[in-house]
CSV table of C-alpha atoms in Angstrom, one decimal:
chain,number,residue,atom,x,y,z
X,1107,MET,CA,-22.4,-1.1,-17.1
X,1108,ALA,CA,-23.8,-1.9,-13.7
X,1109,ALA,CA,-27.5,-2.8,-13.5
X,1110,TRP,CA,-30.3,-1.3,-11.4
X,1111,ALA,CA,-31.8,-3.6,-8.8
X,1112,GLY,CA,-35.0,-1.7,-8.2
X,1113,THR,CA,-35.7,0.2,-5.0
X,1114,ALA,CA,-35.1,-0.6,-1.4
X,1115,PRO,CA,-38.4,-0.2,0.5
X,1116,VAL,CA,-37.4,0.2,4.2
X,1117,ALA,CA,-39.9,1.4,6.6
X,1118,GLY,CA,-39.5,5.2,7.3
X,1119,LEU,CA,-37.0,5.7,4.6
X,1120,GLN,CA,-37.3,7.7,1.4
X,1121,GLU,CA,-37.1,5.2,-1.4
X,1122,VAL,CA,-34.2,5.8,-3.8
X,1123,PRO,CA,-32.8,3.6,-6.6
X,1124,ARG,CA,-30.5,0.9,-5.6
X,1125,ALA,CA,-27.6,0.0,-7.9
X,1126,SER,CA,-25.3,-3.0,-8.0
X,1127,LEU,CA,-21.8,-3.2,-9.6
X,1128,GLY,CA,-22.2,-6.4,-11.6
X,1129,GLU,CA,-19.1,-8.4,-12.5
X,1130,PRO,CA,-15.5,-7.0,-12.4
X,1131,VAL,CA,-14.0,-5.9,-15.7
X,1132,ALA,CA,-10.5,-6.6,-14.5
X,1133,ALA,CA,-8.7,-8.2,-11.5
X,1134,TYR,CA,-5.1,-7.9,-10.3
X,1135,GLU,CA,-3.7,-11.5,-10.5
X,1136,ASP,CA,-1.8,-11.5,-7.2
X,1137,GLY,CA,-3.0,-11.4,-3.6
X,1138,LEU,CA,-1.1,-8.9,-1.4
X,1139,GLY,CA,-0.4,-8.8,2.3
X,1140,SER,CA,-1.9,-5.3,2.5
X,1141,MET,CA,-3.4,-2.8,0.1
X,1142,ARG,CA,-3.4,0.5,1.8
X,1143,GLY,CA,-3.6,2.7,-1.3
X,1144,VAL,CA,-5.0,2.4,-4.9
X,1145,ARG,CA,-4.8,5.2,-7.5
X,1146,GLU,CA,-6.0,5.1,-11.1
X,1147,LEU,CA,-3.7,7.2,-13.3
X,1148,PRO,CA,-5.0,9.3,-16.1
X,1149,ASP,CA,-3.7,6.8,-18.7
X,1150,GLY,CA,-5.6,3.9,-17.1
X,1151,ARG,CA,-2.7,2.4,-15.2
X,1152,VAL,CA,-3.2,1.7,-11.5
X,1153,LEU,CA,-0.8,2.4,-8.7
X,1154,ILE,CA,-1.1,-0.1,-5.8
X,1155,ALA,CA,0.6,0.4,-2.4
X,1156,ASP,CA,1.5,-2.9,-0.7
X,1157,GLY,CA,2.7,-1.9,2.7
X,1158,PHE,CA,3.4,-5.5,3.9
X,1159,GLY,CA,5.5,-6.2,0.8
X,1160,GLU,CA,7.1,-2.7,0.8
X,1161,ALA,CA,6.2,-2.4,-2.8
X,1162,LEU,CA,4.7,0.2,-5.2
X,1163,ILE,CA,3.1,-1.7,-8.0
X,1164,VAL,CA,2.1,-0.3,-11.4
X,1165,TRP,CA,-0.7,-2.4,-12.8
X,1166,ARG,CA,-1.9,-2.3,-16.4
X,1167,PRO,CA,-5.3,-4.0,-16.3
X,1168,GLY,CA,-5.2,-6.8,-18.8
X,1169,ALA,CA,-1.5,-6.3,-19.5
X,1170,GLY,CA,0.5,-7.2,-16.4
X,1171,ALA,CA,2.3,-5.2,-13.8
X,1172,ASP,CA,5.7,-3.8,-12.7
X,1173,THR,CA,7.1,-2.8,-9.4
X,1174,LEU,CA,9.0,0.5,-8.6
X,1175,THR,CA,12.2,-0.9,-7.2
X,1176,ASN,CA,13.6,2.2,-5.6
X,1177,VAL,CA,13.1,1.1,-2.0
X,1178,GLY,CA,15.2,2.8,0.7
X,1179,GLN,CA,15.7,6.0,2.7
X,1180,GLY,CA,17.1,8.2,-0.1
X,1181,PRO,CA,15.4,11.3,-1.6
X,1182,GLU,CA,14.0,9.3,-4.5
X,1183,GLU,CA,13.1,6.2,-2.6
X,1184,TYR,CA,10.3,4.9,-0.4
X,1185,ARG,CA,9.7,2.5,2.4
X,1186,LEU,CA,6.3,1.1,3.7
X,1187,PRO,CA,4.0,2.7,1.1
X,1188,ASP,CA,0.6,3.5,2.4
X,1189,GLY,CA,-2.1,5.9,1.1
X,1190,LEU,CA,-2.2,7.2,-2.5
X,1191,PHE,CA,-4.0,10.3,-3.6
X,1192,PRO,CA,-4.4,12.2,-6.9
X,1193,LEU,CA,-2.4,15.4,-7.6
X,1194,PRO,CA,-2.6,17.9,-10.5
X,1195,ASP,CA,-0.9,17.1,-13.8
X,1196,GLY,CA,-1.2,13.3,-13.4
X,1197,GLY,CA,0.8,13.3,-10.2
X,1198,THR,CA,0.2,11.1,-7.1
X,1199,LEU,CA,0.7,11.8,-3.4
X,1200,LEU,CA,2.3,8.9,-1.5
X,1201,ILE,CA,2.2,8.4,2.2
X,1202,ASP,CA,5.6,7.0,2.8
X,1203,LEU,CA,5.4,5.7,6.4
X,1204,GLY,CA,8.8,4.1,6.5
X,1205,ASN,CA,10.4,7.5,5.8
X,1206,ALA,CA,7.7,9.4,7.7
X,1207,ARG,CA,7.1,11.7,4.8
X,1208,LEU,CA,4.7,12.6,2.0
X,1209,THR,CA,6.1,12.3,-1.5
X,1210,ARG,CA,4.9,13.6,-4.9
X,1211,ILE,CA,5.2,10.9,-7.6
X,1212,GLU,CA,5.2,12.6,-11.0
X,1213,ALA,CA,3.1,11.4,-14.0
X,1214,ASP,CA,6.2,9.7,-15.4
X,1215,LEU,CA,6.5,7.9,-12.0
X,1216,GLY,CA,9.6,9.8,-11.0
X,1217,PHE,CA,9.9,11.0,-7.4
X,1218,GLY,CA,9.5,14.7,-6.7
X,1219,GLU,CA,9.0,17.0,-3.7
X,1220,THR,CA,8.6,15.6,-0.2
X,1221,TRP,CA,7.0,16.9,3.1
X,1222,PRO,CA,7.5,15.5,6.6
X,1223,ILE,CA,4.5,13.9,8.2
X,1224,ALA,CA,5.5,15.1,11.6
X,1225,ARG,CA,4.7,18.8,12.1
X,1226,GLY,CA,5.8,21.1,15.0
X,1227,GLY,CA,8.9,19.1,15.9
X,1228,LEU,CA,9.3,16.1,18.2
X,1229,GLY,CA,7.6,16.5,21.6
X,1230,ALA,CA,4.2,17.3,23.1
X,1231,GLY,CA,3.3,19.8,20.3
X,1232,MET,CA,3.9,17.4,17.5
X,1233,THR,CA,1.0,16.8,15.0
X,1234,MET,CA,0.8,14.3,12.2
X,1235,MET,CA,-0.1,15.2,8.6
X,1236,ILE,CA,-1.5,11.9,7.6
X,1237,ALA,CA,-3.1,12.8,4.3
X,1238,GLU,CA,-6.7,11.7,3.8
X,1239,ALA,CA,-7.6,13.7,0.7
X,1240,THR,CA,-6.2,16.1,-2.0
X,1241,ASP,CA,-7.7,18.5,-4.4
X,1242,ARG,CA,-7.2,19.8,-8.0
X,1243,ASN,CA,-4.9,22.6,-6.6
X,1244,GLY,CA,-2.6,20.1,-5.0
X,1245,ARG,CA,-3.6,20.9,-1.5
X,1246,ILE,CA,-3.4,18.2,1.2
X,1247,TYR,CA,-6.1,17.5,3.8
X,1248,TYR,CA,-5.6,15.8,7.1
X,1249,GLU,CA,-7.2,15.5,10.6
X,1250,GLU,CA,-5.8,17.0,13.8
X,1251,ARG,CA,-7.2,16.2,17.2
X,1252,LEU,CA,-7.9,19.3,19.2
X,1253,GLY,CA,-5.5,19.5,22.2
X,1254,GLY,CA,-2.9,17.4,20.5
X,1255,MET,CA,-2.4,13.7,19.6
X,1256,MET,CA,-2.5,12.4,23.1
X,1257,SER,CA,-5.5,14.5,24.3
X,1258,GLU,CA,-8.9,13.1,25.2
X,1259,SER,CA,-10.7,15.7,23.1
X,1260,ASP,CA,-13.9,14.5,21.4
X,1261,SER,CA,-13.3,16.9,18.4
X,1262,ALA,CA,-10.8,17.3,15.6
X,1263,ALA,CA,-10.1,20.0,13.0
X,1264,ILE,CA,-10.0,19.2,9.3
X,1265,MET,CA,-6.8,20.9,8.1
X,1266,ARG,CA,-5.7,22.0,4.6
X,1267,PHE,CA,-2.0,22.3,3.7
X,1268,ASP,CA,-1.0,24.2,0.6
X,1269,PRO,CA,2.5,23.1,-0.5
X,1270,ALA,CA,2.7,26.0,-2.9
X,1271,SER,CA,2.4,28.6,-0.2
X,1272,GLY,CA,3.4,26.6,2.9
X,1273,GLU,CA,0.2,27.8,4.6
X,1274,THR,CA,-2.1,25.6,6.7
X,1275,ALA,CA,-5.8,26.4,7.3
X,1276,GLU,CA,-8.6,24.9,9.3
X,1277,VAL,CA,-11.6,24.1,7.0
X,1278,GLY,CA,-14.0,22.3,9.3
X,1279,ARG,CA,-14.5,20.5,12.6
X,1280,ILE,CA,-15.7,17.0,13.3
X,1281,ARG,CA,-16.9,15.0,16.2
X,1282,LEU,CA,-14.7,12.0,17.2
X,1283,SER,CA,-15.7,8.7,18.7
X,1284,GLU,CA,-16.1,8.5,22.4
X,1285,GLN,CA,-13.2,7.2,24.6
X,1286,GLU,CA,-13.2,5.7,28.1
X,1287,ARG,CA,-10.3,6.5,30.4
X,1288,ARG,CA,-9.4,3.8,33.0
X,1289,GLU,CA,-7.0,4.2,35.9
X,1290,SER,CA,-5.7,1.6,38.3
X,1291,GLY,CA,-2.9,1.2,40.9
X,1292,ASP,CA,-1.6,3.8,43.4
X,1293,ALA,CA,0.5,7.0,43.2
X,1294,ASN,CA,3.7,5.0,42.8
X,1295,ASN,CA,2.4,2.6,40.1
X,1296,ARG,CA,-0.5,4.1,38.2
X,1297,ASN,CA,-1.8,2.5,35.0
X,1298,ILE,CA,-3.8,4.6,32.6
X,1299,SER,CA,-5.6,3.1,29.6
X,1300,ILE,CA,-7.8,4.8,27.0
X,1301,GLN,CA,-10.2,2.6,25.1
X,1302,PRO,CA,-12.7,3.5,22.5
X,1303,VAL,CA,-16.4,3.1,23.2
X,1304,PRO,CA,-17.8,0.6,20.8
X,1305,PHE,CA,-20.0,1.9,18.0
X,1306,SER,CA,-20.1,5.4,19.4
X,1307,ALA,CA,-21.3,8.0,16.8
X,1308,GLU,CA,-18.7,10.0,15.1
X,1309,ASP,CA,-18.6,12.3,12.0
X,1310,ALA,CA,-16.9,11.3,8.8
X,1311,TRP,CA,-15.5,13.4,6.0
X,1312,SER,CA,-13.7,13.6,2.7
X,1313,VAL,CA,-12.9,16.2,0.0
X,1314,ALA,CA,-14.1,16.4,-3.6
X,1315,TRP,CA,-11.6,17.2,-6.4
X,1316,ASP,CA,-12.9,20.7,-6.7
X,1317,GLY,CA,-12.0,21.4,-3.0
X,1318,ARG,CA,-15.4,21.0,-1.4
X,1319,VAL,CA,-15.2,19.4,2.0
X,1320,VAL,CA,-18.0,17.0,2.7
X,1321,ILE,CA,-18.9,16.0,6.3
X,1322,ALA,CA,-21.4,13.3,7.3
X,1323,ARG,CA,-22.8,14.5,10.6
X,1324,ALA,CA,-23.5,11.8,13.2
X,1325,ASP,CA,-25.8,13.6,15.7
X,1326,GLU,CA,-28.6,13.6,13.1
X,1327,TYR,CA,-27.6,11.8,9.9
X,1328,ARG,CA,-27.2,14.5,7.3
X,1329,LEU,CA,-24.6,15.6,4.8
X,1330,GLU,CA,-22.8,19.0,4.8
X,1331,TRP,CA,-20.8,20.4,1.9
X,1332,ASN,CA,-18.3,23.2,2.7
X,1333,ALA,CA,-17.2,25.1,-0.4
X,1334,PRO,CA,-13.7,26.8,-0.8
X,1335,ASP,CA,-15.5,30.2,-0.8
X,1336,GLY,CA,-16.9,29.5,2.7
X,1337,THR,CA,-20.5,28.7,1.7
X,1338,THR,CA,-22.1,25.7,3.3
X,1339,THR,CA,-24.8,23.5,1.8
X,1340,THR,CA,-26.6,21.1,4.2
X,1341,GLY,CA,-29.0,18.4,3.2
X,1342,GLY,CA,-32.0,17.2,5.1
X,1343,ALA,CA,-31.9,14.6,7.8
X,1344,VAL,CA,-31.8,11.0,6.5
X,1345,PRO,CA,-34.1,8.7,8.4
X,1346,HIS,CA,-32.5,5.3,8.9
X,1347,GLU,CA,-33.4,2.0,10.5
X,1348,PRO,CA,-30.9,1.2,13.3
X,1349,VAL,CA,-28.9,-2.0,13.0
X,1350,ARG,CA,-29.2,-4.0,16.2
X,1351,ILE,CA,-25.9,-5.1,17.7
X,1352,ARG,CA,-25.6,-8.9,18.1
X,1353,ASP,CA,-22.7,-11.2,19.1
X,1354,ALA,CA,-21.3,-11.4,15.5
X,1355,ASP,CA,-21.3,-7.6,15.4
X,1356,GLN,CA,-19.3,-7.4,18.6
X,1357,GLU,CA,-16.7,-9.9,17.3
X,1358,GLU,CA,-16.4,-8.0,14.0
X,1359,TRP,CA,-15.8,-4.7,15.9
X,1360,LEU,CA,-13.1,-6.3,18.0
X,1361,ALA,CA,-11.4,-7.8,14.9
X,1362,LEU,CA,-11.1,-4.3,13.4
X,1363,LEU,CA,-9.9,-2.6,16.6
X,1364,GLY,CA,-6.4,-1.2,16.6
X,1365,GLY,CA,-4.6,-0.7,13.3
X,1366,GLY,CA,-3.2,2.7,14.4
X,1367,LEU,CA,0.3,4.1,13.8
X,1368,ARG,CA,3.5,3.1,15.4
X,1369,VAL,CA,6.2,5.9,15.6
X,1370,GLU,CA,9.9,5.2,16.1
X,1371,VAL,CA,12.7,7.7,16.4
X,1372,GLU,CA,16.3,6.7,15.8
X,1373,SER,CA,19.5,8.7,16.2
X,1374,ASP,CA,23.1,7.7,15.3
X,1375,GLY,CA,24.6,10.8,16.7
X,1376,GLY,CA,23.2,13.1,14.0
X,1377,ALA,CA,19.7,14.4,13.4
X,1378,PRO,CA,17.0,12.0,14.6
X,1379,ARG,CA,15.2,9.9,12.0
X,1380,MET,CA,11.6,9.1,12.3
X,1381,SER,CA,9.8,6.1,10.8
X,1382,MET,CA,6.2,4.9,11.1
X,1383,SER,CA,4.3,1.7,10.5
X,1384,ARG,CA,0.8,0.3,10.9
X,1385,ALA,CA,0.0,-1.6,14.0
X,1386,PRO,CA,-1.9,-4.9,13.4
X,1387,SER,CA,-5.7,-4.9,13.8
X,1388,GLY,CA,-7.4,-6.9,16.4
X,1389,ALA,CA,-8.1,-6.5,20.1
X,1390,GLY,CA,-5.6,-9.1,21.3
X,1391,ASP,CA,-6.9,-10.8,24.5
X,1392,ALA,CA,-9.9,-8.5,24.8
X,1393,SER,CA,-13.4,-10.0,24.9
X,1394,PRO,CA,-16.9,-8.5,24.4
X,1395,ARG,CA,-17.2,-8.6,28.2
X,1396,ASP,CA,-14.5,-5.9,28.5
X,1397,PHE,CA,-16.8,-3.3,26.9
X,1398,GLU,CA,-20.2,-1.7,27.3
X,1399,TRP,CA,-22.2,-2.2,24.1
X,1400,PRO,CA,-25.1,0.0,22.9
X,1401,ARG,CA,-28.2,-1.6,21.6
X,1402,ALA,CA,-27.7,-0.5,18.0
X,1403,LYS,CA,-25.1,0.9,15.6
X,1404,PRO,CA,-25.0,4.5,14.4
X,1405,ALA,CA,-26.1,5.3,10.9
X,1406,PHE,CA,-22.7,5.1,9.2
X,1407,ALA,CA,-19.3,3.6,9.7
X,1408,PRO,CA,-16.2,5.5,10.9
X,1409,ASN,CA,-14.0,6.9,8.1
X,1410,GLY,CA,-17.0,6.0,5.9
X,1411,VAL,CA,-17.1,8.9,3.4
X,1412,ARG,CA,-15.6,9.0,-0.1
X,1413,THR,CA,-16.1,11.2,-3.1
X,1414,ASP,CA,-16.2,9.9,-6.7
X,1415,SER,CA,-15.0,11.5,-10.0
X,1416,ARG,CA,-18.3,13.4,-10.4
X,1417,GLY,CA,-18.0,15.0,-7.0
X,1418,ARG,CA,-20.7,12.9,-5.3
X,1419,ALA,CA,-20.3,11.6,-1.7
X,1420,TRP,CA,-20.6,7.9,-0.9
X,1421,VAL,CA,-21.3,7.2,2.8
X,1422,ARG,CA,-20.8,3.7,4.0
X,1423,ARG,CA,-23.8,2.6,6.1
X,1424,HIS,CA,-23.5,0.3,9.1
X,1425,VAL,CA,-25.0,-3.1,8.3
X,1426,ALA,CA,-25.2,-6.3,10.2
X,1427,ALA,CA,-22.0,-8.3,10.5
X,1428,GLY,CA,-21.4,-10.4,7.4
X,1429,ALA,CA,-23.8,-8.5,5.2
X,1430,PRO,CA,-22.6,-6.9,1.9
X,1431,ALA,CA,-21.4,-3.3,2.3
X,1432,LEU,CA,-24.0,-0.6,1.5
X,1433,PHE,CA,-23.4,3.0,0.5
X,1434,ASP,CA,-25.7,6.0,0.4
X,1435,VAL,CA,-24.8,8.3,-2.5
X,1436,PHE,CA,-25.4,12.1,-2.1
X,1437,ASP,CA,-25.4,14.9,-4.7
X,1438,ALA,CA,-23.9,18.4,-4.3
X,1439,ARG,CA,-27.1,19.6,-2.5
X,1440,GLY,CA,-26.6,16.9,0.2
X,1441,GLN,CA,-29.6,15.0,-1.0
X,1442,ARG,CA,-29.5,11.2,-1.0
X,1443,ILE,CA,-30.0,10.1,-4.6
X,1444,ALA,CA,-29.1,6.3,-4.6
X,1445,GLU,CA,-27.9,3.3,-2.7
X,1446,VAL,CA,-25.1,1.1,-4.0
X,1447,GLU,CA,-24.7,-2.5,-2.6
X,1448,LEU,CA,-21.2,-4.0,-3.1
X,1449,PRO,CA,-20.7,-7.6,-4.0
X,1450,GLU,CA,-20.4,-9.9,-1.0
X,1451,ASP,CA,-17.2,-9.7,1.0
X,1452,ARG,CA,-15.9,-6.7,-0.9
X,1453,SER,CA,-14.6,-3.3,0.3
X,1454,LEU,CA,-14.4,0.0,-1.5
X,1455,VAL,CA,-10.8,1.3,-1.9
X,1456,ALA,CA,-10.8,3.8,-4.7
X,1457,PHE,CA,-12.6,5.5,-7.6
X,1458,GLY,CA,-11.3,6.0,-11.1
X,1459,GLU,CA,-12.7,8.2,-13.8
X,1460,ASP,CA,-15.4,5.8,-14.8
X,1461,SER,CA,-14.6,2.9,-12.4
X,1462,VAL,CA,-14.7,1.6,-8.9
X,1463,TYR,CA,-12.0,-0.4,-7.2
X,1464,LEU,CA,-12.9,-3.1,-4.6
X,1465,THR,CA,-10.8,-5.5,-2.6
X,1466,ARG,CA,-11.7,-8.9,-1.2
X,1467,SER,CA,-9.8,-10.9,1.4
X,1468,ASP,CA,-9.2,-14.7,1.2
X,1469,GLU,CA,-8.9,-17.2,4.1
X,1470,PHE,CA,-5.2,-16.3,4.4
X,1471,GLU,CA,-6.0,-12.6,4.8
X,1472,PHE,CA,-4.4,-11.7,1.4
X,1473,ALA,CA,-6.1,-8.8,-0.4
X,1474,TRP,CA,-7.2,-9.1,-4.0
X,1475,LEU,CA,-8.0,-6.0,-6.2
X,1476,GLU,CA,-10.9,-5.9,-8.6
X,1477,LYS,CA,-11.9,-3.1,-11.1
X,1478,TYR,CA,-15.6,-2.5,-11.8
X,1479,ALA,CA,-17.5,-0.2,-14.1
X,1480,ALA,CA,-19.0,2.8,-12.2
X,1481,PRO,CA,-22.8,2.5,-11.6
X,1482,ALA,CA,-25.0,4.7,-13.7
X,1483,ILE,CA,-26.3,7.0,-11.0
X,1484,GLY,CA,-28.1,10.3,-11.8
X,1485,GLY,CA,-27.2,13.5,-10.0
């Protein structure tokens, strides 16, 4: 069991217990080119999505691994596996980028129902159902920018799709990061580029297994729980000490820039077929001089909220470049109850029933998966 490491006395902050994860209890023996999804199954096996290797791996901690070999474009096949999320009855939702669809994988690892990622048809009105969470009723949650994918809106809706009824509902709204529009050239040759503003504050969200939507608000760092019955519980503001942005932080931000989705549409005379893939991260030839930098980072990182098996929210705090990842843990009242510091050079990828899964990257940028016991946090 993970050990307590005392408290973290930071000026102006409420002191809460700080936990560490200790040593891993198991580790997957092979490094992978990418590890976009990890899902612990009810029987303890672990599904791993290796997008780079186009493989779905079934890992039995301490007892080896197998690969699901049905790769292709057919109804019971997959290409470019990405995110993995739990579904009722031991099922798993797979984001299949290569086939531009979401697929239910049954408890016996057979392939079931599918849903297209693209919604609204090809064209300006198209939206993408890139799943970011699921709940115990099998509903799928995703983010939809207001005004459409190519809009410059600074807001997005959190959408919930119910496969049983086919209905879609908005369950919350969030603030997105700021963008800067740049234009050059003349009327006959105009170039338009949209670039993100470094370290601009943005909300982050996730969904607990019971269907509660949790949003970390950026304007004043606080946590908001939105229950399925429409009630909202908001915690108090969380004071924090801003992290000053230095050269290393700028370089780290540039290294993580990009990584969005590529969309390709092919047609051989029949119905068009869509496929998707992840663009590589990194800013290419961009340098820190190409951007305006704020003095300090916002309280928490983008896409920095996850929920564990007990329905608590973990919010990844911004830290100095190279420092171990740090999470604030919140209870159902939105109150911060603990901090958890990850081992050095580790990233959180998934929770199990009583476990936490982290990855580390080696000098060749291969990802290695480790399983840890969940820390003993009250609340």
